[in-house]
CSV table of C-alpha atoms in Angstrom, one decimal:
chain,number,residue,atom,x,y,z
E,1,HIS,CA,-30.4,-12.2,-0.6
E,2,TYR,CA,-26.5,-12.5,-0.7
E,3,ALA,CA,-26.2,-12.2,2.9
E,4,ALA,CA,-24.6,-16.1,3.1
E,5,TYR,CA,-21.9,-14.7,0.7
E,6,ARG,CA,-20.8,-12.0,3.0
E,7,PHE,CA,-17.6,-12.8,5.0
E,8,PRO,CA,-18.4,-12.0,8.7
E,9,PHE,CA,-17.1,-8.5,9.9
E,10,PHE,CA,-13.9,-8.2,11.9
E,11,GLU,CA,-11.7,-5.1,13.4
E,12,GLU,CA,-9.0,-6.6,15.3
E,13,ARG,CA,-6.3,-9.5,14.9
E,14,ALA,CA,-8.5,-11.8,17.6
E,15,GLU,CA,-11.5,-11.4,15.5
E,16,LEU,CA,-9.7,-12.0,12.2
E,17,ASP,CA,-7.8,-15.0,13.5
E,18,SER,CA,-11.2,-16.7,15.3
E,19,LEU,CA,-12.8,-16.5,11.4
E,20,GLY,CA,-9.8,-18.2,10.2
E,21,GLY,CA,-7.5,-15.4,9.1
E,22,LEU,CA,-6.6,-14.0,5.4
E,23,ARG,CA,-7.0,-18.0,4.4
E,24,ALA,CA,-10.4,-18.2,5.5
E,25,ILE,CA,-11.6,-14.9,3.5
E,26,GLU,CA,-9.8,-16.0,0.4
E,27,GLU,CA,-11.2,-19.5,0.5
E,28,HIS,CA,-14.9,-18.0,1.5
E,29,PHE,CA,-14.8,-15.8,-1.6
E,30,GLN,CA,-13.6,-18.8,-4.1
E,31,ARG,CA,-16.5,-20.9,-2.9
E,32,PHE,CA,-18.2,-17.8,-3.5
E,33,GLY,CA,-17.2,-17.4,-7.1
E,34,GLN,CA,-17.7,-21.3,-7.9
E,35,GLN,CA,-21.2,-21.1,-7.0
E,36,LEU,CA,-21.5,-18.1,-8.9
E,37,GLY,CA,-19.8,-19.6,-11.9
E,38,SER,CA,-17.4,-16.5,-11.8
E,39,PRO,CA,-14.3,-15.6,-10.2
E,40,ALA,CA,-14.9,-13.5,-6.9
E,41,ARG,CA,-12.1,-12.0,-5.3
E,42,PRO,CA,-12.6,-10.5,-1.5
E,43,PRO,CA,-13.9,-6.8,-1.6
E,44,GLU,CA,-11.2,-4.2,-1.7
E,45,SER,CA,-12.3,-2.9,2.0
E,46,THR,CA,-11.7,-6.6,3.4
E,47,ILE,CA,-8.2,-6.6,1.9
E,48,ASP,CA,-8.1,-3.0,3.2
E,49,ALA,CA,-8.9,-4.3,6.9
E,50,VAL,CA,-6.3,-7.1,6.5
E,51,GLY,CA,-3.8,-4.9,5.5
E,52,ARG,CA,-4.5,-2.2,8.6
E,53,ILE,CA,-4.3,-5.0,11.1
E,54,PHE,CA,-1.1,-6.5,9.7
E,55,LEU,CA,0.3,-2.6,9.9
E,56,GLY,CA,-0.7,-2.0,13.5
E,57,GLU,CA,1.4,-5.2,14.2
E,58,GLY,CA,4.2,-4.0,12.1
E,59,LYS,CA,4.0,-7.0,10.1
E,60,HIS,CA,5.8,-5.4,7.1
E,61,VAL,CA,6.5,-8.5,4.9
E,62,GLU,CA,2.5,-9.7,5.3
E,63,VAL,CA,1.7,-6.0,4.1
E,64,ARG,CA,4.2,-6.5,1.5
E,65,GLU,CA,2.9,-10.0,0.4
E,66,LEU,CA,-1.0,-9.0,0.4
E,67,ALA,CA,-0.5,-6.0,-1.4
E,68,LEU,CA,1.2,-7.8,-4.0
E,69,ALA,CA,-1.2,-10.6,-4.2
E,70,TYR,CA,-3.9,-7.8,-5.0
E,71,ARG,CA,-1.7,-5.5,-6.8
E,72,THR,CA,-3.9,-6.5,-9.9
E,73,ASP,CA,-7.2,-6.3,-8.1
E,74,TYR,CA,-6.9,-3.1,-6.3
E,75,PRO,CA,-3.4,-1.3,-7.5
E,76,ALA,CA,-4.5,1.9,-5.5
E,77,LEU,CA,-5.0,0.0,-2.6
E,78,ALA,CA,-1.6,-2.1,-3.1
E,79,GLU,CA,0.5,0.8,-3.6
E,80,GLN,CA,-1.0,2.5,-0.6
E,81,LEU,CA,-0.2,-0.5,1.5
E,82,ILE,CA,3.5,-0.8,0.8
E,83,ASN,CA,3.6,3.1,1.3
E,84,GLN,CA,2.1,2.9,4.7
E,85,ALA,CA,4.4,0.0,5.5
E,86,GLY,CA,7.4,2.2,4.7
E,87,TYR,CA,6.1,5.5,6.7
E,88,ASP,CA,5.4,2.7,9.7
E,89,LEU,CA,9.3,1.4,9.2
E,90,LEU,CA,10.2,5.4,9.3
E,91,ARG,CA,8.3,5.9,12.5
E,92,ARG,CA,10.4,2.6,14.2
E,93,GLY,CA,13.5,4.1,13.1
E,94,GLN,CA,14.2,1.5,10.2
E,95,PHE,CA,15.5,3.8,7.9
E,96,PRO,CA,17.5,1.8,5.6
E,97,ARG,CA,14.3,-1.1,5.6
E,98,ALA,CA,11.9,1.8,5.1
E,99,ILE,CA,14.0,3.4,1.9
E,100,GLU,CA,14.1,0.0,0.5
E,101,VAL,CA,10.4,-0.4,0.7
E,102,PHE,CA,9.7,2.9,-1.0
E,103,THR,CA,12.3,2.1,-3.4
E,104,GLU,CA,10.3,-1.1,-4.3
E,105,ASN,CA,7.0,0.7,-4.4
E,106,THR,CA,8.7,3.0,-7.4
E,107,ALA,CA,9.6,0.1,-9.0
E,108,LEU,CA,6.0,-1.6,-8.5
E,109,PHE,CA,4.4,1.7,-9.2
E,110,PRO,CA,6.2,3.7,-11.7
E,111,ASP,CA,3.5,6.0,-12.7
E,112,SER,CA,2.7,7.0,-9.5
E,113,PRO,CA,4.5,10.4,-8.4
E,114,ASN,CA,3.5,9.7,-4.7
E,115,THR,CA,5.6,6.9,-4.4
E,116,TYR,CA,8.5,9.0,-5.3
E,117,ASP,CA,7.5,11.8,-3.2
E,118,SER,CA,7.3,9.4,-0.2
E,119,LEU,CA,11.1,7.9,-1.0
E,120,ALA,CA,12.0,11.3,-1.0
E,121,ASP,CA,10.8,11.8,2.6
E,122,ALA,CA,12.9,8.7,3.5
E,123,HIS,CA,16.2,10.0,2.3
E,124,CYS,CA,15.1,13.4,3.8
E,125,ARG,CA,15.0,10.9,7.0
E,126,VAL,CA,18.7,9.7,6.7
E,127,ASP,CA,19.7,13.5,5.7
E,128,ASN,CA,20.0,12.5,2.0
E,129,GLY,CA,19.1,15.7,0.2
E,130,THR,CA,20.4,14.7,-3.1
E,131,ALA,CA,18.6,11.4,-3.3
E,132,ALA,CA,15.6,13.2,-2.2
E,133,ARG,CA,15.9,16.0,-4.7
E,134,GLU,CA,16.3,13.1,-7.6
E,135,SER,CA,13.4,11.5,-6.0
E,136,MET,CA,11.2,14.7,-6.3
E,137,ARG,CA,12.5,15.4,-9.8
E,138,GLN,CA,11.3,11.9,-10.7
E,139,ALA,CA,7.7,12.5,-9.2
E,140,VAL,CA,7.7,15.9,-11.1
E,141,VAL,CA,8.5,14.0,-14.2
E,142,VAL,CA,5.6,11.5,-13.6
E,143,ALA,CA,3.2,14.0,-12.4
E,144,GLU,CA,3.7,16.1,-15.5
E,145,ARG,CA,3.2,13.2,-17.9
E,146,ARG,CA,-0.1,12.3,-16.1
E,147,SER,CA,-1.0,15.9,-15.4
E,148,HIS,CA,-1.3,15.0,-11.7
E,149,PRO,CA,-3.2,17.4,-9.6
E,150,ARG,CA,-0.6,17.9,-7.3
E,151,VAL,CA,2.1,18.5,-9.9
E,152,ASP,CA,3.0,22.0,-8.5
E,153,ARG,CA,3.4,21.0,-5.0
E,154,TYR,CA,5.9,18.0,-6.4
E,155,ARG,CA,7.9,21.0,-8.3
E,156,SER,CA,7.9,23.3,-5.1
E,157,ARG,CA,9.9,20.6,-3.3
E,158,VAL,CA,12.4,19.8,-5.7
E,159,ALA,CA,14.7,22.9,-4.7
E,160,ARG,CA,13.9,22.1,-1.0
E,161,PRO,CA,13.0,18.5,-0.5
E,162,CYS,CA,13.7,18.5,3.0
E,163,ALA,CA,12.1,21.7,4.0
E,164,ASN,CA,8.9,21.3,6.6
């Protein structure tokens, strides 16, 4: 019944590009919403697929823009995409940029202890144990405030945030 409203499946950049890219996805769901008389956004899984393609290509700016565009609709996904971009930058040895990305993620999602935990990981990579410890302390504060299930893990990292 709704087959005409589905956007075609894609897994790779070439497939996405052949369909018109992110812009075509957004236009598709805008038309869909107009036909229904209600706003329609692309499904989270579709945005996640686009984000994975961008990450695989090292398109960190595009990942950030995508996350920010869908932050209201899919906050957990937006946080995750930005975090993944930070870890990808760490893997590529771009430590200052990774720290910037993780820091921005803490500002965008201040109620997520995971963002502070990830920032601590980045500080550890550049041998800044003091900054890592402070990030872990903030993770604990947020986790305790939210009764987060990993609060004990965060607490255990405060004393030695850079220990494996």
